Short mmCIF file of C-alpha atoms in Angstrom, two decimals:
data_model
loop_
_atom_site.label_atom_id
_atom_site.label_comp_id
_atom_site.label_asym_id
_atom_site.label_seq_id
_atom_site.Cartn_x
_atom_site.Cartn_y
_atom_site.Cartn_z
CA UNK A 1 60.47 7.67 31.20
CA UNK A 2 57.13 8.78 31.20
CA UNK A 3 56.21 8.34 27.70
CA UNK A 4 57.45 4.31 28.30
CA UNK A 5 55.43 4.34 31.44
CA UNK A 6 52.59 5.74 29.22
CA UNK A 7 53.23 3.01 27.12
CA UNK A 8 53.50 -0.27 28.61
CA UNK A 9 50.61 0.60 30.44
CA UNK A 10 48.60 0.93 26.96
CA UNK A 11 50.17 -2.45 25.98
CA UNK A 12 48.84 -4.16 29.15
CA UNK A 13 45.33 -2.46 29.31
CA UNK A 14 45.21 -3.99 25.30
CA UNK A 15 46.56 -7.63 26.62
CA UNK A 16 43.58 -6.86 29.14
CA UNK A 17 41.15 -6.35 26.43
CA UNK A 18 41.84 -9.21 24.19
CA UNK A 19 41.65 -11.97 26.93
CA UNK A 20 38.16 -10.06 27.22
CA UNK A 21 37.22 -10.40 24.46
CA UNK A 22 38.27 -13.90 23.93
CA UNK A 23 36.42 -14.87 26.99
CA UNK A 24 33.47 -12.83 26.14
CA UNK A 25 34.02 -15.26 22.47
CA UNK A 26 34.23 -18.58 24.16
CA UNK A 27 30.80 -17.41 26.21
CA UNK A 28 29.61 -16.94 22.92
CA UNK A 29 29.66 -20.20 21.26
CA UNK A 30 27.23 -21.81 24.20
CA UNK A 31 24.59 -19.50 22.84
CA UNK A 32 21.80 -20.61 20.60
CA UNK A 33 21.96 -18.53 18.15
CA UNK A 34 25.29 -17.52 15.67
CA UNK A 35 23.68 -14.06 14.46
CA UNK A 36 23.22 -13.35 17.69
CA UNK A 37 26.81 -14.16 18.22
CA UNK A 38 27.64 -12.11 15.71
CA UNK A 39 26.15 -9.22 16.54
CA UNK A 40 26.42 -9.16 20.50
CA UNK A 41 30.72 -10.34 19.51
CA UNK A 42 31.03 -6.94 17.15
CA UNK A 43 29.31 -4.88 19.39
CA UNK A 44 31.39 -5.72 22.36
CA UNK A 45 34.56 -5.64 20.51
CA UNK A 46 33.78 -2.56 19.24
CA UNK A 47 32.83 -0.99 22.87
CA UNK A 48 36.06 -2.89 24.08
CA UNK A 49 38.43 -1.06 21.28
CA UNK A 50 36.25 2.20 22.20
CA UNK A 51 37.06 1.77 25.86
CA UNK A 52 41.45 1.19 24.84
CA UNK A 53 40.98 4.61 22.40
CA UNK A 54 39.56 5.96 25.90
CA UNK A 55 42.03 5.03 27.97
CA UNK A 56 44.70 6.38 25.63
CA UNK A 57 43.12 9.78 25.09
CA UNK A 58 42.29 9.71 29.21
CA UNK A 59 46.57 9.10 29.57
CA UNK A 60 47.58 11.63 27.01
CA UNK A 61 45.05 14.38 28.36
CA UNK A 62 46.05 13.66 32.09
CA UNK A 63 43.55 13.68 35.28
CA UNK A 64 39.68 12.75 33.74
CA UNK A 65 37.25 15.58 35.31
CA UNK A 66 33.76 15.03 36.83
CA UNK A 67 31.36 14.27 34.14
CA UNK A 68 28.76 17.01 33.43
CA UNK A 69 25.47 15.76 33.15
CA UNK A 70 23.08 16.60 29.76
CA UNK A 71 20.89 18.85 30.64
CA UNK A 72 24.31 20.85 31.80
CA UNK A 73 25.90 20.23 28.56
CA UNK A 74 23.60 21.50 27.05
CA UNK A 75 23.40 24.44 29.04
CA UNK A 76 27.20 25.85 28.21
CA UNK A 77 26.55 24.95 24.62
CA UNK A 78 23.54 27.52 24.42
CA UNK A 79 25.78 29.67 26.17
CA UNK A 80 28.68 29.48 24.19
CA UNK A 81 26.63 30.22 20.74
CA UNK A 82 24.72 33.13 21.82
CA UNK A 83 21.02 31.18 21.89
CA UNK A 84 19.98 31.80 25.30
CA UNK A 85 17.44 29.78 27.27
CA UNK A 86 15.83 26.81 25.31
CA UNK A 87 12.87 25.12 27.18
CA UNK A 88 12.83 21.22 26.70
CA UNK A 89 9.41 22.05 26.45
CA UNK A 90 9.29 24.41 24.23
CA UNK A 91 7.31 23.06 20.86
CA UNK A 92 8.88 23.70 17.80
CA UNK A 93 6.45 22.54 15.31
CA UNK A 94 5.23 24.44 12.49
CA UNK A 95 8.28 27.04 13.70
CA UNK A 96 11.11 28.93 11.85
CA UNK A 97 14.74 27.07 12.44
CA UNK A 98 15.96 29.94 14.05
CA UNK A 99 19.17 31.48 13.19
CA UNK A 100 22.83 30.68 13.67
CA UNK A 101 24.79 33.27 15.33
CA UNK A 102 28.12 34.51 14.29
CA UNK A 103 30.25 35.98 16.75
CA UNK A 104 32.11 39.25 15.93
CA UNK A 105 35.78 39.09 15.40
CA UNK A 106 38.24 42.24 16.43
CA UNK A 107 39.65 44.03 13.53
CA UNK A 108 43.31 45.71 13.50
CA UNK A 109 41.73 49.45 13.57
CA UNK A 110 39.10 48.74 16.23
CA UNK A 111 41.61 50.13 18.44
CA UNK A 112 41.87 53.55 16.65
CA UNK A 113 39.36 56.39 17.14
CA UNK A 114 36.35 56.64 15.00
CA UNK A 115 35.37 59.48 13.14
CA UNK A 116 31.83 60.39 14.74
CA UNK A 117 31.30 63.99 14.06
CA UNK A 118 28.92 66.36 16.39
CA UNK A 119 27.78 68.41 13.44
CA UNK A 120 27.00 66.10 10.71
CA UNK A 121 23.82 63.94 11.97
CA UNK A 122 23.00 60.63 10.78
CA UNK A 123 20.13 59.53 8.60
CA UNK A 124 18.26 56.76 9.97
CA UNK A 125 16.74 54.29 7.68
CA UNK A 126 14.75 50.57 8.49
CA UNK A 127 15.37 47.90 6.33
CA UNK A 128 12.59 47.81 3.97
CA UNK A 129 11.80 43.88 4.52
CA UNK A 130 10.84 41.51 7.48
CA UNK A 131 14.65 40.15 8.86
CA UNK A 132 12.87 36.51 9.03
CA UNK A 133 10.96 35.99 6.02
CA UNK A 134 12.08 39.14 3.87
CA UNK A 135 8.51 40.37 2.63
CA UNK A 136 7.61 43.69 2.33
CA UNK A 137 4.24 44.40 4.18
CA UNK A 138 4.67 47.94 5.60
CA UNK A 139 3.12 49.53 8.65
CA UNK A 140 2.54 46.19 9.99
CA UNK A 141 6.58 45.64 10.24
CA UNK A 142 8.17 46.00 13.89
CA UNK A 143 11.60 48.41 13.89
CA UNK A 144 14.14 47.59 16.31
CA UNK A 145 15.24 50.54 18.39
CA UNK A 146 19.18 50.00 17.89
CA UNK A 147 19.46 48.55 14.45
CA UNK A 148 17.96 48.66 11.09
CA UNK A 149 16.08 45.40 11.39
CA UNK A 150 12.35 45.17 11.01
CA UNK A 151 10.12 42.15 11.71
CA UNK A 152 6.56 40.35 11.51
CA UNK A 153 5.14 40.13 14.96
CA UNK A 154 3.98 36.52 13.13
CA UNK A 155 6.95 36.12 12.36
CA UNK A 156 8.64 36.37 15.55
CA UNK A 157 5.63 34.22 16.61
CA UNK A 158 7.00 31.25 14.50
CA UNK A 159 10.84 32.12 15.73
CA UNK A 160 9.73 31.28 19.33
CA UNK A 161 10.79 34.87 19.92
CA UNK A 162 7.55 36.44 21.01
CA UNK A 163 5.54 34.35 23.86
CA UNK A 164 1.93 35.10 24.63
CA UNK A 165 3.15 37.25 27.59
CA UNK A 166 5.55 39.48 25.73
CA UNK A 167 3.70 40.02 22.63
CA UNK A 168 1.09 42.89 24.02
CA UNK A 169 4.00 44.67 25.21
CA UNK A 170 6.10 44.47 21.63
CA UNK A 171 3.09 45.74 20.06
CA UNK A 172 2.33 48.66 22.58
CA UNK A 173 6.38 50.00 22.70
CA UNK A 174 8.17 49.17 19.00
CA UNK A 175 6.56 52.31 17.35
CA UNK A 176 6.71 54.34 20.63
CA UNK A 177 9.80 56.75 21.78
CA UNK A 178 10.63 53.76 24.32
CA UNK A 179 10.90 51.00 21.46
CA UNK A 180 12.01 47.61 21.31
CA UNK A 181 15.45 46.14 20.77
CA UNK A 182 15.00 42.74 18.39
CA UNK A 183 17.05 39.20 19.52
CA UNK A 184 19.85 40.28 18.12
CA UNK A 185 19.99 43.08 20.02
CA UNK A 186 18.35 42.42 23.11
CA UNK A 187 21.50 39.74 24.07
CA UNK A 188 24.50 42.10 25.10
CA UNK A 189 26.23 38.33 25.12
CA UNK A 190 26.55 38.64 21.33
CA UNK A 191 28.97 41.23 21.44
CA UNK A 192 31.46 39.27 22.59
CA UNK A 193 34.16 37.52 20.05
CA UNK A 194 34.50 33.71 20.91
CA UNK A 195 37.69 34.22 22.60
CA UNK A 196 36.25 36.44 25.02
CA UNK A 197 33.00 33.79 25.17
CA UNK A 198 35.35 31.45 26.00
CA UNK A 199 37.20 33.90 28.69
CA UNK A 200 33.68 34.33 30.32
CA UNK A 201 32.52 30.83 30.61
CA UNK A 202 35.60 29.94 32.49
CA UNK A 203 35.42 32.31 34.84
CA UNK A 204 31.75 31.03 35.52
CA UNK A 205 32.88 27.46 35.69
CA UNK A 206 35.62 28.48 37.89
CA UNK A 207 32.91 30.09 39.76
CA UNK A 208 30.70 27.30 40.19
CA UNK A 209 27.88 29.29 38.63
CA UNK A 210 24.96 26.89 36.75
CA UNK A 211 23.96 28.05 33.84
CA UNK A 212 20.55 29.21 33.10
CA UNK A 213 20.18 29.52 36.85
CA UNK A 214 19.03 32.54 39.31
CA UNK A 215 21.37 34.10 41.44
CA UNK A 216 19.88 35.58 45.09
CA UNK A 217 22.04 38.62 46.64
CA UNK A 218 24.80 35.95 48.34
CA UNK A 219 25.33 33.83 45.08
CA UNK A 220 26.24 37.15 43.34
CA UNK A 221 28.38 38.87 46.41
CA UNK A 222 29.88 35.51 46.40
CA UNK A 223 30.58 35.26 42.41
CA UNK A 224 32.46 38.89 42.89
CA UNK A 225 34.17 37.96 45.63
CA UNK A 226 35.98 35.39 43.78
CA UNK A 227 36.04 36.76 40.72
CA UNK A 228 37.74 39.96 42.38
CA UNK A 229 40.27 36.81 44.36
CA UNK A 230 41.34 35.65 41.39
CA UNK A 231 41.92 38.66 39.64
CA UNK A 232 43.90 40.85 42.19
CA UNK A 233 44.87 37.75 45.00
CA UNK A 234 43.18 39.85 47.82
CA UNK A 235 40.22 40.18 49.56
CA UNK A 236 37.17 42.28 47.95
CA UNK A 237 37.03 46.05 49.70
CA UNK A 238 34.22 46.91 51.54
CA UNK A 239 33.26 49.81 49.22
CA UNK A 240 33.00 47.49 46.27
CA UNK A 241 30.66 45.36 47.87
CA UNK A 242 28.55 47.82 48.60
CA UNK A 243 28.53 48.91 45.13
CA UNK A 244 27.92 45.05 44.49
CA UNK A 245 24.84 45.00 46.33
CA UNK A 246 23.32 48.11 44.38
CA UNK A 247 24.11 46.54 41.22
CA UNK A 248 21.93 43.52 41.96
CA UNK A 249 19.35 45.79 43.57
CA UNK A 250 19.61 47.50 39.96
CA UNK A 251 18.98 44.11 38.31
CA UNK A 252 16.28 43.39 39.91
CA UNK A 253 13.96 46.25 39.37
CA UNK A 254 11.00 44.22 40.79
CA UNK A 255 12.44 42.94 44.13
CA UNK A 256 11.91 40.07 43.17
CA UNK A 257 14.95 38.33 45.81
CA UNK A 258 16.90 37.13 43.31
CA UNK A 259 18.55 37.92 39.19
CA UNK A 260 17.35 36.25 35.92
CA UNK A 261 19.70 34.62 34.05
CA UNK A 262 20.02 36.60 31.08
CA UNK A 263 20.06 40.03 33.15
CA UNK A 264 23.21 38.49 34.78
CA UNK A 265 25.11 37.35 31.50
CA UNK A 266 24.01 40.84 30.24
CA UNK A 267 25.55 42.71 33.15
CA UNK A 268 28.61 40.00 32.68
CA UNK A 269 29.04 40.32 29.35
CA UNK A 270 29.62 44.07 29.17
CA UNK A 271 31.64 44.53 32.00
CA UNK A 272 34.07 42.32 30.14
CA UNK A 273 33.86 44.39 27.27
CA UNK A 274 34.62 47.01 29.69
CA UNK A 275 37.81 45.18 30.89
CA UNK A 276 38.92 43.74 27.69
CA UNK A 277 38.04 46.30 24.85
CA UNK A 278 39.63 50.28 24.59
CA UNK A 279 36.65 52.79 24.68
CA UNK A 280 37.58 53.50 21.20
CA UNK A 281 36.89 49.90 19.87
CA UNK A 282 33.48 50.28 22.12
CA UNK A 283 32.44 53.37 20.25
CA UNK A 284 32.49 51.12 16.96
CA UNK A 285 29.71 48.98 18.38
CA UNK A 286 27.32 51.83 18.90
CA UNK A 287 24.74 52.07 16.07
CA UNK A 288 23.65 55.20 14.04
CA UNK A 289 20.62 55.41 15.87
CA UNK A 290 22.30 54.89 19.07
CA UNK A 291 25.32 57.87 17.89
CA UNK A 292 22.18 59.99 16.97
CA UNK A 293 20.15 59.62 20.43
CA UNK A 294 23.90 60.59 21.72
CA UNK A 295 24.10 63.69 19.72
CA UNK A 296 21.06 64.85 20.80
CA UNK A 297 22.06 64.12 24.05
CA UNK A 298 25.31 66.10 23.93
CA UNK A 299 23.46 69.64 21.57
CA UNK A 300 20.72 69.49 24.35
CA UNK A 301 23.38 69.74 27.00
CA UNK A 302 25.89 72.06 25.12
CA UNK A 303 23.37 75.42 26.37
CA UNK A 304 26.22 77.83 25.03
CA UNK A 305 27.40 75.99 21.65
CA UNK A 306 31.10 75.70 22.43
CA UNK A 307 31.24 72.18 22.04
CA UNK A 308 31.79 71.38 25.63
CA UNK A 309 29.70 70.19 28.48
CA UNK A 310 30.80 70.34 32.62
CA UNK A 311 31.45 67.28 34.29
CA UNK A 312 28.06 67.24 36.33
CA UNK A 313 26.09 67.21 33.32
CA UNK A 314 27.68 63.43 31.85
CA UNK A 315 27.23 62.51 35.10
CA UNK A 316 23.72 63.26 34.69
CA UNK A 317 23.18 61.53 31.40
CA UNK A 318 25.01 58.99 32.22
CA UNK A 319 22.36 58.40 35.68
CA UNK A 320 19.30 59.27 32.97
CA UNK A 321 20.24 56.97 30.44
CA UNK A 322 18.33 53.84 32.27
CA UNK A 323 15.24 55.58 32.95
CA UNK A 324 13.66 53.38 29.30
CA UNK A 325 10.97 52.14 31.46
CA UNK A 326 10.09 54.37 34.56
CA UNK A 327 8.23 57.16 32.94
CA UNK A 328 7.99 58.91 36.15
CA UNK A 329 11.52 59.59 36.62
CA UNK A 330 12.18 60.94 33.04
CA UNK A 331 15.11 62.93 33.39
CA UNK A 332 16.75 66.80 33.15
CA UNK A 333 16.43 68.75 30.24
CA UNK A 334 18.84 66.09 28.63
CA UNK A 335 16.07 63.51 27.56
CA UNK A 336 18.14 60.93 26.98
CA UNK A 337 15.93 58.74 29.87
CA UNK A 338 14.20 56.99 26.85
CA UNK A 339 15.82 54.88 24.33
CA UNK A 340 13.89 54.89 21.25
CA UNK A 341 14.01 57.30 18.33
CA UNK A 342 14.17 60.69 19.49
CA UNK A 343 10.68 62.70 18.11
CA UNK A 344 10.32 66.08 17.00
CA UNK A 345 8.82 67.51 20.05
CA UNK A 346 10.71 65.43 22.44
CA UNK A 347 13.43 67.68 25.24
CA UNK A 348 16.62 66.31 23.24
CA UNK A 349 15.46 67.09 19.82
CA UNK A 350 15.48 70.59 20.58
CA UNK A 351 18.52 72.84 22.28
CA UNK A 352 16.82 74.63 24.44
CA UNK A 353 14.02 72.78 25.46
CA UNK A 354 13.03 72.63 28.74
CA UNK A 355 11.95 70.52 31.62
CA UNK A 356 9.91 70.57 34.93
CA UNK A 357 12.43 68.76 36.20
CA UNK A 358 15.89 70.46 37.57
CA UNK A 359 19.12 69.07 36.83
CA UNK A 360 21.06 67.26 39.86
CA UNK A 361 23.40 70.45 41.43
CA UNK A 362 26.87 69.67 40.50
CA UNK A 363 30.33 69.97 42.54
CA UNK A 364 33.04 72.63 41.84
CA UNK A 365 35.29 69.86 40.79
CA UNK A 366 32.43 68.23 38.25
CA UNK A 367 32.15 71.73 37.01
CA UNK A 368 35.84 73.07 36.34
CA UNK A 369 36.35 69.68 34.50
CA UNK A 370 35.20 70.21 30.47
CA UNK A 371 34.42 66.88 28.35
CA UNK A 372 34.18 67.32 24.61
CA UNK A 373 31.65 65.30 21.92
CA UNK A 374 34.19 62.67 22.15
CA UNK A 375 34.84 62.60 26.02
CA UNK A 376 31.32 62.51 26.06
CA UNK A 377 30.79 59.18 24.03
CA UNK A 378 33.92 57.50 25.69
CA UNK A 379 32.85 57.67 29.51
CA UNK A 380 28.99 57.19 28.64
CA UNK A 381 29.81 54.13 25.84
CA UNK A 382 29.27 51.22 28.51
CA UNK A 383 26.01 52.72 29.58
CA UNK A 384 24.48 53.32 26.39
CA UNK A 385 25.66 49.72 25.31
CA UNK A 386 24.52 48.68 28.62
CA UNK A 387 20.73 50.11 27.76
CA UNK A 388 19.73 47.86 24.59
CA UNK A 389 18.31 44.77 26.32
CA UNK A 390 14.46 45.06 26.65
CA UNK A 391 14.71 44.19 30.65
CA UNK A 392 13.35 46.56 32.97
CA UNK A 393 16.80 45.65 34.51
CA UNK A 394 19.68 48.17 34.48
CA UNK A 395 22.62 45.93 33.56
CA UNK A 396 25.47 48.48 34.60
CA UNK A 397 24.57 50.53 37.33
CA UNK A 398 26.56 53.90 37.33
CA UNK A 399 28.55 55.01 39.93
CA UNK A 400 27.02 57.37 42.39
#
């Protein structure tokens, strides 16, 4: 029955169309001129035959939403590929098309554990060539701090990448312990596959969030209340949104009032991964230089050699890892606080260097409990993924 329903009411919104469009003809012939006629008849018929096609795809897809406007549009789009914010203002000429980004797809062994050994470090090696223009010009090349890439600061000039603001900074911090994460790694977004893109942008629209948008302390305790409603059906405990609260304190370093944009979809982004992905399909995204800074981590912390550190101590990694831009609160003899390419005569290069600092006193529990190389990179994964973007922001605020 409903596919005749569906039907006759097609045949009687075409009926409707055609005396349309014979009327519209018959108005026609009065006018002056017949090219005119001919062009205003075609392009009415047309927008007439377009507005039947309509109607059928309207009946077949059920209830028509609210349209989005544009500039919205627009706005998931960007989202959806992985390009971030785009300026209507921004001028493009004499600029570099920038590049189209390919989502990762998940792989059948993701799943299983990866063979990271403790003993057998990495070698780390830069690509020899500019990622953008791939010319050779040496010293004058930028390294990012997670991958192999190296760039032009002219280069990223042309991309649109490096704004008059940021470009001081760049310069100061890519050769410097701290270091500087390129585009590619900078947007935590990119990790995700489409399917989980596509996972995330409907719990946002479900949301109501805008895209591109700032969120102030009650649009976020509001976005994880119903986020956490229409995951579990119940109410949000009160514990969680306290820990709520000091994750936006966390991302916004400045007190500012309110989140950026990207710092959000950052801190979005990976705790999906978090709910979606196993730690051992996490541990796959970690880079060599990221697996190395990690080692060093771990051999700084592992005083006695037996390949085991106490509870306390990941904890306290895990707390120092964020500490990339607050020099003043560089932590523990575990200097994992930066996030750049560990130096010779830096705490973590060395097993028993030390620091003025004292490490955080641990519980009994924390340190009966024994975590392994492995353990180690499992429970701190998140954190370390968590630490590429160049914000001052910490995009997954550990537990206290």
């Amino acid at each position: 029955m409903g596919v005749l329903m569906s039907r006759r009411q097609t045949v009687e919104r075409v009926q409707k169309v055609s005396l349309a469009v014979s009327a519209f003809k018959d108005g026609l012939r009065e006018q002056p001129s017949t090219r005119r006629r001919a062009e205003a008849g075609t392009a009415r018929q047309g927008t007439l035959e377009q507005e039947v096609q309509e109607g059928e795809e309207e009946a077949s897809a059920g209830p028509s939403q609210p349209e989005e406007s544009s500039a919205s549009k627009a706005a998931w789009e960007r989202l959806r590929d992985g390009r971030g914010v785009e300026p209507e203002e921004f001028e493009r000429a004499n600029r570099f098309t920038p590049p189209a980004f390919i989502r990762p797809k998940r792989e059948l062994h993701d799943d299983e554990p990866p063979d990271i050994s403790l003993e057998q470090r990495e070698q780390i090696v830069n690509d020899e060539m500019c990622e953008i223009c791939e010319v050779w010009t040496a010293e004058s090349l930028f390294p990012c701090r997670i991958c192999p890439r190296v760039y032009h600061d002219g280069c990223l000039r042309r991309m649109g990448y490096l704004q008059k603001d940021s470009a001081v900074e760049v310069t100061e911090t890519a050769h410097t312990e701290t270091g500087w994460s390129c585009y590619y790694c900078d947007n935590l977004n990119l990790l995700l596959t489409e399917e989980e893109m596509y996972s995330l942008m409907e719990t946002l629209k479900n949301c109501k969030i805008i895209p591109e948008s700032c969120l102030t302390l009650d649009d976020f305790l509001h976005y994880k209340h119903q986020v956490h409603k229409q995951q579990f059906e119940r109410t949000m405990p009160e514990a969680q949104e306290e820990q709520a609260a000091l994750q936006f304190n966390a991302l916004d370093p400045d007190k500012k009032g309110h989140i950026e944009w990207q710092d959000f979809l950052s801190h979005e982004s990976i705790q999906l991964l978090q709910k979606i992905r196993p730690q051992n399909a996490l541990l796959r995204l970690l880079t060599p230089k990221e697996r190395e800074r990690a080692r060093a981590a771990f051999l700084a912390l592992d005083q006695d050699n037996d390949g085991f550190i106490g509870e306390g101590e990941c904890r306290q990694a895990r707390h120092s890892w964020f500490r990339k831009h607050q020099k003043e609160m560089l932590s523990c003899n575990v200097s994992i606080s930066h996030v750049g390419p560990i130096s010779e005569g830096s705490p973590a290069s060395s097993r028993n260097g030390k620091s003025p600092e004292k490490i955080l006193p641990a519980t009994k529990q924390e340190e009966t409990r024994s975590i392994d190389w492995l353990g180690f990179l499992r429970e701190n994964v998140a954190y370390i993924l968590a630490a590429r973007p160049n914000s001052a922001a910490l995009h997954l605020q550990p537990l206290a």
